[in-house]
Amino acid sequence: MRTDDTGWSVGLDIGGTKTLAVLLDPTGAPGAQVRLPTERGADAVVDTAATAAADLLARADLGADQLTGIGIGLPGIVDPGTGRVEHAVNLGIAAGVPLADLVSRALDGRLNGRRGSGPVPVRLENDLNAAALGAAHLRGDDDGDLAFLALGTGLAAGLVLDGRLHRGAGGAAGEIGHLIYLPGGRPCPCGQHGCLEQYASGSALRAAWPGPGDRPAPVALFEAAAAGDPAALGVQQDFAEAVATAVRVLLLTTDVAHVVIGGGVSELGAPLLQVVRARLDHAAGTSRFLASMRMAERVDLAPRGVPVGAVGAALVGRKEP
Ligand SMILES: [Zn+2]
């Protein structure tokens, strides 16, 4: 996606617990950010989105007429063409909601009377797709190839190929969490058994390392492994192998230049990257073909301290419909 002939834009990443908003300047650099709790239901989601956007405009002293657009990344079934969303279970939105129009109108209402007001175009995108665009942009590679692998409650990837989102014919491109990893293995809510998501996700770690204490399961596991706990090392190794498999699937299918790991589990940081790279190197040691693909070098973590999904949503907001 080209980002050179555009003005300011706002990006919103609406997740189940928090809404992150960021202002992108005309050069594509992220600026002011807003973080608000997400409340469930379409009315509350619209209200929060309009509040966040109005706040960013006020902080930068911008009028609505200086905005190219607003982009929103959110989980659920999103129709970027119509700006409708449905089945966003985490947000309490079941039936189809024309979210883009509603946010545009709500923001217009708030800005009424301020200089340069008027309806701002709002565009929607699936949150993983938005994150993939944001990750490519933040690497300075808007025209490149990249997969954003989200290790959160579930496991799925967003794909940017030649600088464009690859959504697939039915919007399911990158749903690699439901590849069978272990035939006859753990049951998956999708109806199958042994899906990769059951071994390579935050919920998989919680199931495998329930452990005592109030630390998040990934943190508790990696701490125990670092302390040499043999059981923890085993669980960590199994987890790393499953994540490495996800990376291999993405690289072998799409040959993207980079696989960027994001999602809640990626907050583990360097120790996560290290164990995943170690499993990829191990596989490379068994296969000249895999070795030639230099997979370990092509995996990286999403940048910290920058809301990748919101930045990507802001890029969506700039795109001509
Ligand atoms: Zn499944």
Tab-separated table of C-alpha atoms and ligand atoms in Angstrom:
chain	number	residue	atom	x	y	z
A	1	MET	CA	0.000	0.000	0.000
A	2	ARG	CA	1.374	3.432	-0.873
A	3	THR	CA	1.264	6.000	1.827
A	4	ASP	CA	2.804	9.022	0.089
A	5	ASP	CA	-0.060	11.131	-1.261
A	6	THR	CA	-2.264	11.309	1.776
A	7	GLY	CA	-3.044	13.412	4.800
A	8	TRP	CA	-3.634	12.567	8.418
A	9	SER	CA	-5.516	9.449	9.434
A	10	VAL	CA	-6.756	7.802	12.597
A	11	GLY	CA	-6.521	4.090	13.301
A	12	LEU	CA	-8.465	2.157	15.921
A	13	ASP	CA	-7.760	-1.354	17.086
A	14	ILE	CA	-10.865	-2.512	18.937
A	15	GLY	CA	-10.186	-5.619	20.998
A	16	GLY	CA	-12.229	-7.515	23.549
A	17	THR	CA	-10.832	-5.574	26.524
A	18	LYS	CA	-9.260	-2.392	25.162
A	19	THR	CA	-9.516	0.051	22.285
A	20	LEU	CA	-6.230	1.520	21.059
A	21	ALA	CA	-6.259	4.559	18.801
A	22	VAL	CA	-3.386	6.271	17.037
A	23	LEU	CA	-2.947	9.314	14.816
A	24	LEU	CA	-0.813	8.828	11.708
A	25	ASP	CA	0.734	11.964	10.240
A	26	PRO	CA	0.971	12.633	6.484
A	27	THR	CA	4.406	10.976	6.347
A	28	GLY	CA	2.976	7.806	7.897
A	29	ALA	CA	4.619	8.264	11.286
A	30	PRO	CA	2.528	7.299	14.329
A	31	GLY	CA	1.881	10.108	16.816
A	32	ALA	CA	-0.572	10.618	19.655
A	33	GLN	CA	-2.254	7.532	21.100
A	34	VAL	CA	-5.395	6.939	23.128
A	35	ARG	CA	-6.288	3.837	25.097
A	36	LEU	CA	-9.832	3.238	26.331
A	37	PRO	CA	-11.564	0.214	27.805
A	38	THR	CA	-13.840	-1.571	25.317
A	39	GLU	CA	-17.443	-1.891	26.405
A	40	ARG	CA	-19.657	-4.524	24.878
A	41	GLY	CA	-22.443	-3.901	22.399
A	42	ALA	CA	-22.635	-1.946	19.154
A	43	ASP	CA	-23.699	1.361	20.769
A	44	ALA	CA	-20.824	1.299	23.252
A	45	VAL	CA	-18.282	0.320	20.579
A	46	VAL	CA	-19.428	3.204	18.333
A	47	ASP	CA	-19.345	5.636	21.239
A	48	THR	CA	-15.818	4.613	22.294
A	49	ALA	CA	-14.528	4.813	18.720
A	50	ALA	CA	-15.946	8.323	18.208
A	51	THR	CA	-14.585	9.467	21.588
A	52	ALA	CA	-11.092	8.201	20.782
A	53	ALA	CA	-11.054	9.779	17.305
A	54	ALA	CA	-12.364	13.141	18.579
A	55	ASP	CA	-9.756	13.106	21.341
A	56	LEU	CA	-6.895	12.558	18.882
A	57	LEU	CA	-8.157	15.340	16.599
A	58	ALA	CA	-8.417	17.750	19.527
A	59	ARG	CA	-4.917	16.932	20.763
A	60	ALA	CA	-3.366	17.614	17.364
A	61	ASP	CA	-5.685	20.596	16.762
A	62	LEU	CA	-6.894	19.069	13.500
A	63	GLY	CA	-10.246	19.588	11.807
A	64	ALA	CA	-12.183	16.662	10.383
A	65	ASP	CA	-11.490	18.034	6.881
A	66	GLN	CA	-7.776	17.385	7.436
A	67	LEU	CA	-8.405	13.667	7.941
A	68	THR	CA	-8.119	11.344	4.945
A	69	GLY	CA	-10.099	8.796	6.866
A	70	ILE	CA	-10.469	6.585	9.890
A	71	GLY	CA	-9.698	2.883	9.827
A	72	ILE	CA	-10.964	0.366	12.348
A	73	GLY	CA	-9.519	-3.081	12.901
A	74	LEU	CA	-11.717	-5.445	14.850
A	75	PRO	CA	-12.288	-9.145	15.367
A	76	GLY	CA	-15.253	-10.751	13.691
A	77	ILE	CA	-16.563	-11.074	10.181
A	78	VAL	CA	-15.859	-7.741	8.553
A	79	ASP	CA	-17.007	-6.632	5.124
A	80	PRO	CA	-14.512	-3.930	4.104
A	81	GLY	CA	-16.681	-3.080	1.085
A	82	THR	CA	-19.823	-2.185	3.026
A	83	GLY	CA	-18.316	-1.306	6.395
A	84	ARG	CA	-20.486	-3.870	8.152
A	85	VAL	CA	-19.403	-6.254	10.891
A	86	GLU	CA	-21.085	-9.318	12.319
A	87	HIS	CA	-20.270	-12.142	14.679
A	88	ALA	CA	-17.788	-10.062	16.684
A	89	VAL	CA	-18.446	-12.184	19.758
A	90	ASN	CA	-15.783	-10.518	21.947
A	91	LEU	CA	-17.381	-7.124	21.334
A	92	GLY	CA	-20.947	-8.275	21.963
A	93	ILE	CA	-21.938	-7.729	18.324
A	94	ALA	CA	-23.849	-10.650	16.840
A	95	ALA	CA	-26.076	-9.380	14.037
A	96	GLY	CA	-24.727	-7.310	11.138
A	97	VAL	CA	-23.986	-3.722	12.181
A	98	PRO	CA	-23.072	-0.897	9.735
A	99	LEU	CA	-20.272	0.133	12.064
A	100	ALA	CA	-18.359	2.344	9.622
A	101	ASP	CA	-21.395	4.572	8.963
A	102	LEU	CA	-22.348	4.693	12.634
A	103	VAL	CA	-18.867	5.787	13.732
A	104	SER	CA	-18.690	8.410	10.966
A	105	ARG	CA	-22.038	9.874	12.080
A	106	ALA	CA	-21.218	9.729	15.781
A	107	LEU	CA	-17.933	11.567	15.218
A	108	ASP	CA	-19.664	14.165	13.037
A	109	GLY	CA	-22.131	14.763	15.862
A	110	ARG	CA	-19.323	15.302	18.343
A	111	LEU	CA	-17.392	17.676	16.113
A	112	ASN	CA	-20.453	19.668	15.136
A	113	GLY	CA	-19.578	23.347	15.290
A	114	ARG	CA	-15.842	22.831	15.343
A	115	ARG	CA	-13.847	24.078	12.430
A	116	GLY	CA	-13.556	21.797	9.447
A	117	SER	CA	-16.242	19.418	10.601
A	118	GLY	CA	-18.113	17.116	8.227
A	119	PRO	CA	-18.441	13.359	7.817
A	120	VAL	CA	-15.107	11.528	7.751
A	121	PRO	CA	-14.944	8.278	5.771
A	122	VAL	CA	-14.557	5.247	8.040
A	123	ARG	CA	-13.281	1.906	6.759
A	124	LEU	CA	-13.246	-1.463	8.516
A	125	GLU	CA	-10.824	-4.339	8.354
A	126	ASN	CA	-10.325	-7.574	10.210
A	127	ASP	CA	-7.949	-6.912	13.117
A	128	LEU	CA	-5.313	-9.423	12.011
A	129	ASN	CA	-5.253	-8.014	8.502
A	130	ALA	CA	-4.845	-4.522	9.912
A	131	ALA	CA	-2.006	-5.739	12.147
A	132	ALA	CA	-0.251	-7.294	9.139
A	133	LEU	CA	-0.399	-3.954	7.291
A	134	GLY	CA	0.850	-2.151	10.399
A	135	ALA	CA	3.742	-4.582	10.882
A	136	ALA	CA	4.858	-4.186	7.248
A	137	HIS	CA	4.612	-0.390	7.508
A	138	LEU	CA	6.594	-0.235	10.741
A	139	ARG	CA	9.352	-2.309	9.112
A	140	GLY	CA	9.463	0.274	6.333
A	141	ASP	CA	8.267	-2.363	3.905
A	142	ASP	CA	4.791	-1.259	2.792
A	143	ASP	CA	5.223	-2.875	-0.624
A	144	GLY	CA	6.689	-6.109	0.665
A	145	ASP	CA	5.587	-9.564	1.795
A	146	LEU	CA	4.873	-10.314	5.413
A	147	ALA	CA	2.802	-12.598	7.607
A	148	PHE	CA	1.598	-11.406	11.013
A	149	LEU	CA	1.232	-14.458	13.241
A	150	ALA	CA	-0.992	-13.699	16.223
A	151	LEU	CA	-0.370	-15.855	19.276
A	152	GLY	CA	-3.318	-14.884	21.411
A	153	THR	CA	-6.319	-16.804	22.647
A	154	GLY	CA	-6.193	-18.517	19.270
A	155	LEU	CA	-3.725	-18.803	16.404
A	156	ALA	CA	-4.119	-17.161	13.006
A	157	ALA	CA	-2.173	-15.034	10.566
A	158	GLY	CA	-2.762	-11.938	8.471
A	159	LEU	CA	-1.013	-11.847	5.102
A	160	VAL	CA	0.405	-8.948	3.123
A	161	LEU	CA	1.636	-10.010	-0.314
A	162	ASP	CA	3.274	-7.476	-2.642
A	163	GLY	CA	2.069	-4.758	-0.285
A	164	ARG	CA	-1.574	-5.812	-0.495
A	165	LEU	CA	-3.736	-7.711	1.946
A	166	HIS	CA	-4.508	-11.254	0.939
A	167	ARG	CA	-7.915	-11.995	2.455
A	168	GLY	CA	-8.763	-15.066	0.392
A	169	ALA	CA	-11.944	-15.914	-1.502
A	170	GLY	CA	-13.953	-16.294	1.690
A	171	GLY	CA	-11.872	-14.131	4.037
A	172	ALA	CA	-10.287	-17.183	5.666
A	173	ALA	CA	-6.711	-16.852	4.371
A	174	GLY	CA	-4.226	-17.377	7.200
A	175	GLU	CA	-6.526	-19.434	9.451
A	176	ILE	CA	-3.725	-21.912	10.026
A	177	GLY	CA	-4.773	-22.556	13.630
A	178	HIS	CA	-7.126	-25.234	12.341
A	179	LEU	CA	-4.587	-27.319	10.490
A	180	ILE	CA	-4.381	-30.763	12.091
A	181	TYR	CA	-1.098	-30.849	14.016
A	182	LEU	CA	-1.625	-34.013	16.053
A	183	PRO	CA	-4.203	-36.434	14.599
A	184	GLY	CA	-6.600	-37.533	17.347
A	185	GLY	CA	-5.250	-34.854	19.681
A	186	ARG	CA	-6.964	-32.254	21.828
A	187	PRO	CA	-10.514	-31.319	20.825
A	188	CYS	CA	-10.898	-27.892	19.211
A	189	PRO	CA	-14.018	-25.686	19.302
A	190	CYS	CA	-13.971	-25.874	15.471
A	191	GLY	CA	-15.049	-29.532	15.755
A	192	GLN	CA	-11.761	-31.167	14.785
A	193	HIS	CA	-9.193	-32.832	17.022
A	194	GLY	CA	-5.512	-31.936	17.266
A	195	CYS	CA	-5.655	-28.480	15.651
A	196	LEU	CA	-2.409	-26.480	15.720
A	197	GLU	CA	-4.191	-23.796	17.771
A	198	GLN	CA	-4.529	-26.301	20.612
A	199	TYR	CA	-0.709	-26.417	20.879
A	200	ALA	CA	0.461	-22.974	19.743
A	201	SER	CA	-1.606	-20.282	21.461
A	202	GLY	CA	-2.061	-18.515	24.768
A	203	SER	CA	-4.932	-20.826	25.683
A	204	ALA	CA	-2.802	-23.857	24.824
A	205	LEU	CA	-0.154	-22.621	27.261
A	206	ARG	CA	-2.750	-22.025	29.965
A	207	ALA	CA	-4.001	-25.598	29.522
A	208	ALA	CA	-0.497	-27.075	29.499
A	209	TRP	CA	0.878	-24.965	32.394
A	210	PRO	CA	-2.005	-24.059	34.703
A	211	GLY	CA	0.491	-23.539	37.557
A	212	PRO	CA	-0.184	-21.651	40.791
A	213	GLY	CA	-0.069	-17.901	41.231
A	214	ASP	CA	-1.549	-14.965	39.404
A	215	ARG	CA	1.167	-14.608	36.769
A	216	PRO	CA	0.027	-15.097	33.166
A	217	ALA	CA	0.658	-18.707	32.114
A	218	PRO	CA	3.258	-17.845	29.416
A	219	VAL	CA	5.290	-15.783	31.898
A	220	ALA	CA	5.057	-18.423	34.643
A	221	LEU	CA	6.077	-21.176	32.226
A	222	PHE	CA	9.056	-19.322	30.772
A	223	GLU	CA	10.254	-18.337	34.255
A	224	ALA	CA	10.054	-21.938	35.444
A	225	ALA	CA	11.882	-23.106	32.323
A	226	ALA	CA	14.582	-20.475	32.808
A	227	ALA	CA	15.003	-21.796	36.364
A	228	GLY	CA	15.606	-25.271	34.938
A	229	ASP	CA	12.314	-26.951	35.891
A	230	PRO	CA	12.340	-30.110	33.698
A	231	ALA	CA	8.540	-30.211	33.320
A	232	ALA	CA	8.467	-26.567	32.284
A	233	LEU	CA	11.292	-27.110	29.804
A	234	GLY	CA	9.294	-29.936	28.216
A	235	VAL	CA	6.139	-27.850	27.891
A	236	GLN	CA	8.151	-24.919	26.560
A	237	GLN	CA	9.831	-27.141	23.973
A	238	ASP	CA	6.489	-28.559	22.798
A	239	PHE	CA	5.043	-25.056	22.551
A	240	ALA	CA	8.063	-23.753	20.624
A	241	GLU	CA	7.832	-26.679	18.223
A	242	ALA	CA	4.151	-25.958	17.536
A	243	VAL	CA	4.830	-22.238	16.949
A	244	ALA	CA	7.771	-23.149	14.706
A	245	THR	CA	5.384	-25.358	12.739
A	246	ALA	CA	3.058	-22.388	12.242
A	247	VAL	CA	6.005	-20.349	10.965
A	248	ARG	CA	7.048	-23.166	8.594
A	249	VAL	CA	3.523	-23.470	7.222
A	250	LEU	CA	3.417	-19.743	6.478
A	251	LEU	CA	6.862	-19.672	4.887
A	252	LEU	CA	6.340	-22.813	2.823
A	253	THR	CA	2.919	-21.651	1.615
A	254	THR	CA	3.568	-17.997	0.897
A	255	ASP	CA	7.375	-17.592	1.042
A	256	VAL	CA	6.823	-14.210	2.695
A	257	ALA	CA	10.022	-12.353	3.534
A	258	HIS	CA	9.138	-12.056	7.229
A	259	VAL	CA	6.891	-13.712	9.769
A	260	VAL	CA	6.191	-11.254	12.578
A	261	ILE	CA	4.896	-12.783	15.812
A	262	GLY	CA	2.392	-10.657	17.693
A	263	GLY	CA	-0.538	-11.170	20.058
A	264	GLY	CA	-0.470	-11.398	23.841
A	265	VAL	CA	2.051	-14.255	24.036
A	266	SER	CA	4.593	-12.213	22.043
A	267	GLU	CA	4.992	-9.982	25.103
A	268	LEU	CA	7.354	-12.696	26.356
A	269	GLY	CA	9.846	-10.988	24.076
A	270	ALA	CA	13.314	-12.296	23.299
A	271	PRO	CA	13.011	-15.636	25.175
A	272	LEU	CA	10.047	-16.571	22.954
A	273	LEU	CA	11.883	-15.651	19.771
A	274	GLN	CA	14.910	-17.591	20.939
A	275	VAL	CA	13.085	-20.902	21.510
A	276	VAL	CA	11.133	-20.639	18.249
A	277	ARG	CA	14.299	-19.880	16.287
A	278	ALA	CA	16.011	-22.805	18.011
A	279	ARG	CA	13.302	-25.202	16.775
A	280	LEU	CA	13.548	-23.780	13.244
A	281	ASP	CA	17.321	-24.182	13.335
A	282	HIS	CA	16.873	-27.731	14.583
A	283	ALA	CA	14.611	-28.530	11.630
A	284	ALA	CA	17.091	-26.861	9.271
A	285	GLY	CA	19.752	-29.195	10.644
A	286	THR	CA	17.734	-32.163	9.353
A	287	SER	CA	16.965	-30.816	5.889
A	288	ARG	CA	19.117	-29.055	3.347
A	289	PHE	CA	15.937	-27.735	1.759
A	290	LEU	CA	14.686	-26.131	4.970
A	291	ALA	CA	18.204	-24.866	5.697
A	292	SER	CA	18.214	-23.104	2.315
A	293	MET	CA	15.113	-21.135	3.335
A	294	ARG	CA	16.869	-19.559	6.355
A	295	MET	CA	13.613	-19.625	8.306
A	296	ALA	CA	15.005	-18.649	11.701
A	297	GLU	CA	16.327	-15.370	10.288
A	298	ARG	CA	12.936	-14.498	8.868
A	299	VAL	CA	11.014	-14.668	12.150
A	300	ASP	CA	10.757	-11.609	14.303
A	301	LEU	CA	8.609	-10.131	17.060
A	302	ALA	CA	6.155	-7.269	16.632
A	303	PRO	CA	7.666	-3.996	17.860
A	304	ARG	CA	6.860	-3.174	21.467
A	305	GLY	CA	5.365	0.109	22.584
A	306	VAL	CA	3.737	0.757	19.206
A	307	PRO	CA	0.116	-0.290	18.629
A	308	VAL	CA	0.746	-2.307	15.457
A	309	GLY	CA	-2.937	-3.063	14.873
A	310	ALA	CA	-3.987	0.573	15.276
A	311	VAL	CA	-1.217	1.759	12.938
A	312	GLY	CA	-2.409	-0.746	10.347
A	313	ALA	CA	-5.996	0.395	10.825
A	314	ALA	CA	-4.879	3.985	10.181
A	315	LEU	CA	-3.388	2.792	6.890
A	316	VAL	CA	-6.736	1.181	6.055
A	317	GLY	CA	-8.313	4.560	6.796
A	318	ARG	CA	-6.108	6.168	4.135
A	319	LYS	CA	-6.927	3.676	1.408
A	320	GLU	CA	-9.220	4.817	-1.364
A	321	PRO	CA	-12.314	2.627	-1.380
B	1	ZN	ZN	-9.695	-26.240	15.146
